[in-house]
């Protein structure tokens, strides 16, 4: 007869404590997120007035003239995040391909160590180095403007989001069954062919998740856009134009003001950023990979 | 029906003084072996005796693992010409196309049944799109899978049963027109019926390819093998021909002596 070991009273009470502790942590996190949303919505309530809403959702930011339009910042944030992603994503895919078969093992290992290290560098360091190295170079090369531009910020931000993208794609590549990779090699695929025709097609959703998370990381960054993008509240017409992002706008206004109506417009900026991040998270959740089990259930349905 | 271009009873693979080391540790040493065309040679031996390493030495798959060093020669007769597997193939893709392999567990690509065959055919063998349907049908008929899947070629290959998946893997290897087949315990993960079906197929294919297979089942070895080689501690311990296999008791007594 099989007997189940009786659990002692102390083990049971320990488990209860642990469960309670985890539940409390979950509640605190959930309440915090919803409180932030509630707080932002509450402070944005004055914008329910159509005249005020029109003032904030306009194209000109001239607070001394009573114009509090944040649309240039919305466009600035979106174009900077998109620019950084366009630069970083192909680079990330390339690095992962190098690390998973194209480069010799020692090089691949060194590359991944470097990427892990890059992830730990504070943002302000990237921005700081960019101000003193990249910005003067841009000024020299293009002989236009101050060098503090959408392009400079996008290049710097691309370096910042690169580890996020690489590590996500790397994890997806690693999840692909090693036996499947061996079978591909046995069929005669070269390492490049294996990556191109087996690994990359199987990583579609992982690649999309990496792009979405990279975008989320880029749109949420403050330091690089604040220090490198030039902070001109205008719609960019070229990559060499200065821009101001929503995050930089919040930082600048909070640092200089706390009384005027301009101060209150930053809550709208915050709400837009919060919602953008929320959309990114939800998109990632929807991109969850179909597991082998779900295919199994589909087969047996 | 298309047939592999082999004359039976001629040497097809010659292995001389083969040794394989992983991180300095010898997995195989002093292997001298000749495989004949139209024959199935079955490798048996305890776990860790180097059976899989021997198979992977022929299609150079050991090189996919870190710190692997292979010495000795593996010569293969392809289209009537002897080539050295380790010197004449750079890159190794062509060698691996001509030396097909089926693994212990079915490892179909998680895409459609059709793509499992068409991707290697287009990307590895460079087959034109016009010849693709014919070759796919031929390969699936070879493994007696055509009638079962012809109406659902676009379905995901993972929706097939284990036995069907393994037959698809065999079809995928056959589609590339190999001359040598390496089978690493191809029925190990299958039930009785699926195993029977694969064995029947292998008996049918045996005359047309040079087959080197691993088996853990003595019954299966007796049913399929023209020749049995026994590996122990990375060395070739014994070889038996067909006549030694006829009498079950004698064969088992011989094996008991060896193990």
Tab-separated table of N, CA, C and O in Angstrom, chain A residues 105 179-180 182-190 197-198 202 292 295 299, chain B residues 56 64-66 93 96 103 107-108 110 119 123-124 158-160 172 176:
chain	number	residue	atom	x	y	z
A	105	UNK	N	32.317	29.585	-31.849
A	105	UNK	CA	31.715	29.532	-30.507
A	105	UNK	C	32.281	30.585	-29.556
A	105	UNK	O	31.549	31.213	-28.801
A	179	UNK	N	17.330	19.059	-30.674
A	179	UNK	CA	17.232	17.948	-31.640
A	179	UNK	C	16.751	18.396	-33.019
A	179	UNK	O	17.157	17.831	-34.031
A	180	UNK	N	15.902	19.424	-33.027
A	180	UNK	CA	15.399	19.926	-34.312
A	180	UNK	C	16.532	20.576	-35.100
A	180	UNK	O	16.634	20.428	-36.319
A	182	UNK	N	19.663	19.783	-34.790
A	182	UNK	CA	20.546	18.696	-35.229
A	182	UNK	C	19.963	18.023	-36.472
A	182	UNK	O	20.687	17.696	-37.418
A	183	UNK	N	18.625	17.853	-36.463
A	183	UNK	CA	17.970	17.234	-37.615
A	183	UNK	C	18.144	18.116	-38.850
A	183	UNK	O	18.372	17.606	-39.956
A	184	UNK	N	18.069	19.446	-38.675
A	184	UNK	CA	18.256	20.349	-39.808
A	184	UNK	C	19.673	20.219	-40.355
A	184	UNK	O	19.877	20.186	-41.573
A	185	UNK	N	20.643	20.149	-39.446
A	185	UNK	CA	22.035	19.993	-39.885
A	185	UNK	C	22.183	18.677	-40.645
A	185	UNK	O	22.856	18.615	-41.679
A	186	UNK	N	21.515	17.610	-40.129
A	186	UNK	CA	21.619	16.297	-40.775
A	186	UNK	C	20.989	16.299	-42.161
A	186	UNK	O	21.347	15.494	-43.013
A	187	UNK	N	20.021	17.213	-42.374
A	187	UNK	CA	19.398	17.293	-43.704
A	187	UNK	C	20.295	18.020	-44.703
A	187	UNK	O	20.017	18.032	-45.898
A	188	UNK	N	21.350	18.640	-44.198
A	188	UNK	CA	22.287	19.306	-45.104
A	188	UNK	C	22.182	20.819	-45.084
A	188	UNK	O	22.797	21.481	-45.909
A	189	UNK	N	21.396	21.376	-44.132
A	189	UNK	CA	21.349	22.836	-44.048
A	189	UNK	C	22.689	23.350	-43.524
A	189	UNK	O	23.223	22.813	-42.551
A	190	UNK	N	23.210	24.402	-44.149
A	190	UNK	CA	24.401	25.064	-43.614
A	190	UNK	C	23.940	25.866	-42.399
A	190	UNK	O	22.736	26.090	-42.243
A	197	UNK	N	16.067	29.323	-42.824
A	197	UNK	CA	14.895	28.530	-43.241
A	197	UNK	C	14.241	27.744	-42.124
A	197	UNK	O	13.140	27.245	-42.277
A	198	UNK	N	14.947	27.587	-40.990
A	198	UNK	CA	14.333	26.837	-39.888
A	198	UNK	C	14.159	27.722	-38.650
A	198	UNK	O	13.043	27.908	-38.174
A	202	UNK	N	10.635	29.878	-37.420
A	202	UNK	CA	10.010	29.354	-36.201
A	202	UNK	C	10.001	30.391	-35.083
A	202	UNK	O	9.391	30.182	-34.051
A	292	UNK	N	3.505	23.282	-27.731
A	292	UNK	CA	3.300	21.955	-28.324
A	292	UNK	C	2.031	21.333	-27.747
A	292	UNK	O	1.340	20.601	-28.416
A	295	UNK	N	-1.022	22.383	-29.604
A	295	UNK	CA	-1.124	21.659	-30.872
A	295	UNK	C	-1.635	20.246	-30.621
A	295	UNK	O	-2.415	19.697	-31.373
A	299	UNK	N	-4.945	18.531	-32.016
A	299	UNK	CA	-4.932	17.256	-32.730
A	299	UNK	C	-5.995	16.315	-32.176
A	299	UNK	O	-6.642	15.578	-32.906
B	56	UNK	N	27.131	9.239	-36.359
B	56	UNK	CA	27.346	10.668	-36.631
B	56	UNK	C	28.724	10.948	-37.216
B	56	UNK	O	28.955	12.038	-37.733
B	64	UNK	N	28.833	19.115	-34.855
B	64	UNK	CA	27.880	20.085	-34.307
B	64	UNK	C	28.021	20.209	-32.793
B	64	UNK	O	27.342	21.025	-32.176
B	65	UNK	N	28.846	19.360	-32.187
B	65	UNK	CA	29.010	19.400	-30.732
B	65	UNK	C	30.368	20.006	-30.406
B	65	UNK	O	31.332	19.818	-31.153
B	66	UNK	N	30.451	20.744	-29.281
B	66	UNK	CA	31.710	21.439	-28.988
B	66	UNK	C	32.862	20.474	-28.688
B	66	UNK	O	32.637	19.362	-28.189
B	93	UNK	N	27.330	20.128	-46.498
B	93	UNK	CA	25.907	19.987	-46.844
B	93	UNK	C	25.674	18.849	-47.841
B	93	UNK	O	24.741	18.053	-47.672
B	96	UNK	N	25.894	15.458	-46.214
B	96	UNK	CA	24.730	15.147	-45.366
B	96	UNK	C	23.474	14.896	-46.182
B	96	UNK	O	22.586	14.179	-45.753
B	103	UNK	N	16.364	10.044	-36.646
B	103	UNK	CA	16.749	10.046	-35.236
B	103	UNK	C	15.802	9.206	-34.379
B	103	UNK	O	14.756	8.755	-34.836
B	107	UNK	N	11.613	14.155	-35.357
B	107	UNK	CA	11.815	15.602	-35.198
B	107	UNK	C	11.391	16.327	-36.470
B	107	UNK	O	12.220	16.859	-37.202
B	108	UNK	N	10.075	16.332	-36.668
B	108	UNK	CA	9.524	17.061	-37.812
B	108	UNK	C	9.631	18.560	-37.522
B	108	UNK	O	9.643	18.966	-36.365
B	110	UNK	N	8.052	22.100	-37.068
B	110	UNK	CA	6.675	22.428	-36.679
B	110	UNK	C	5.970	23.303	-37.726
B	110	UNK	O	5.518	24.404	-37.440
B	119	UNK	N	10.924	22.327	-47.931
B	119	UNK	CA	11.997	23.257	-47.517
B	119	UNK	C	13.382	22.642	-47.779
B	119	UNK	O	14.202	23.249	-48.470
B	123	UNK	N	15.780	24.214	-50.584
B	123	UNK	CA	16.923	24.947	-50.040
B	123	UNK	C	18.211	24.141	-50.000
B	123	UNK	O	19.289	24.707	-50.042
B	124	UNK	N	18.118	22.831	-49.844
B	124	UNK	CA	19.341	22.029	-49.753
B	124	UNK	C	19.654	21.372	-51.095
B	124	UNK	O	20.779	21.445	-51.594
B	158	UNK	N	2.972	18.308	-36.756
B	158	UNK	CA	2.884	17.871	-35.356
B	158	UNK	C	1.533	17.244	-35.044
B	158	UNK	O	1.356	16.636	-33.991
B	159	UNK	N	0.556	17.391	-35.950
B	159	UNK	CA	-0.747	16.775	-35.702
B	159	UNK	C	-0.747	15.292	-36.123
B	159	UNK	O	-1.729	14.602	-35.906
B	160	UNK	N	0.347	14.820	-36.705
B	160	UNK	CA	0.433	13.393	-37.078
B	160	UNK	C	0.766	12.558	-35.835
B	160	UNK	O	1.308	13.084	-34.860
B	172	UNK	N	11.481	12.452	-45.571
B	172	UNK	CA	12.259	13.687	-45.742
B	172	UNK	C	13.699	13.362	-46.106
B	172	UNK	O	14.300	14.013	-46.959
B	176	UNK	N	15.712	13.436	-50.457
B	176	UNK	CA	16.972	14.062	-50.876
B	176	UNK	C	17.869	13.090	-51.646
B	176	UNK	O	19.011	13.415	-51.958
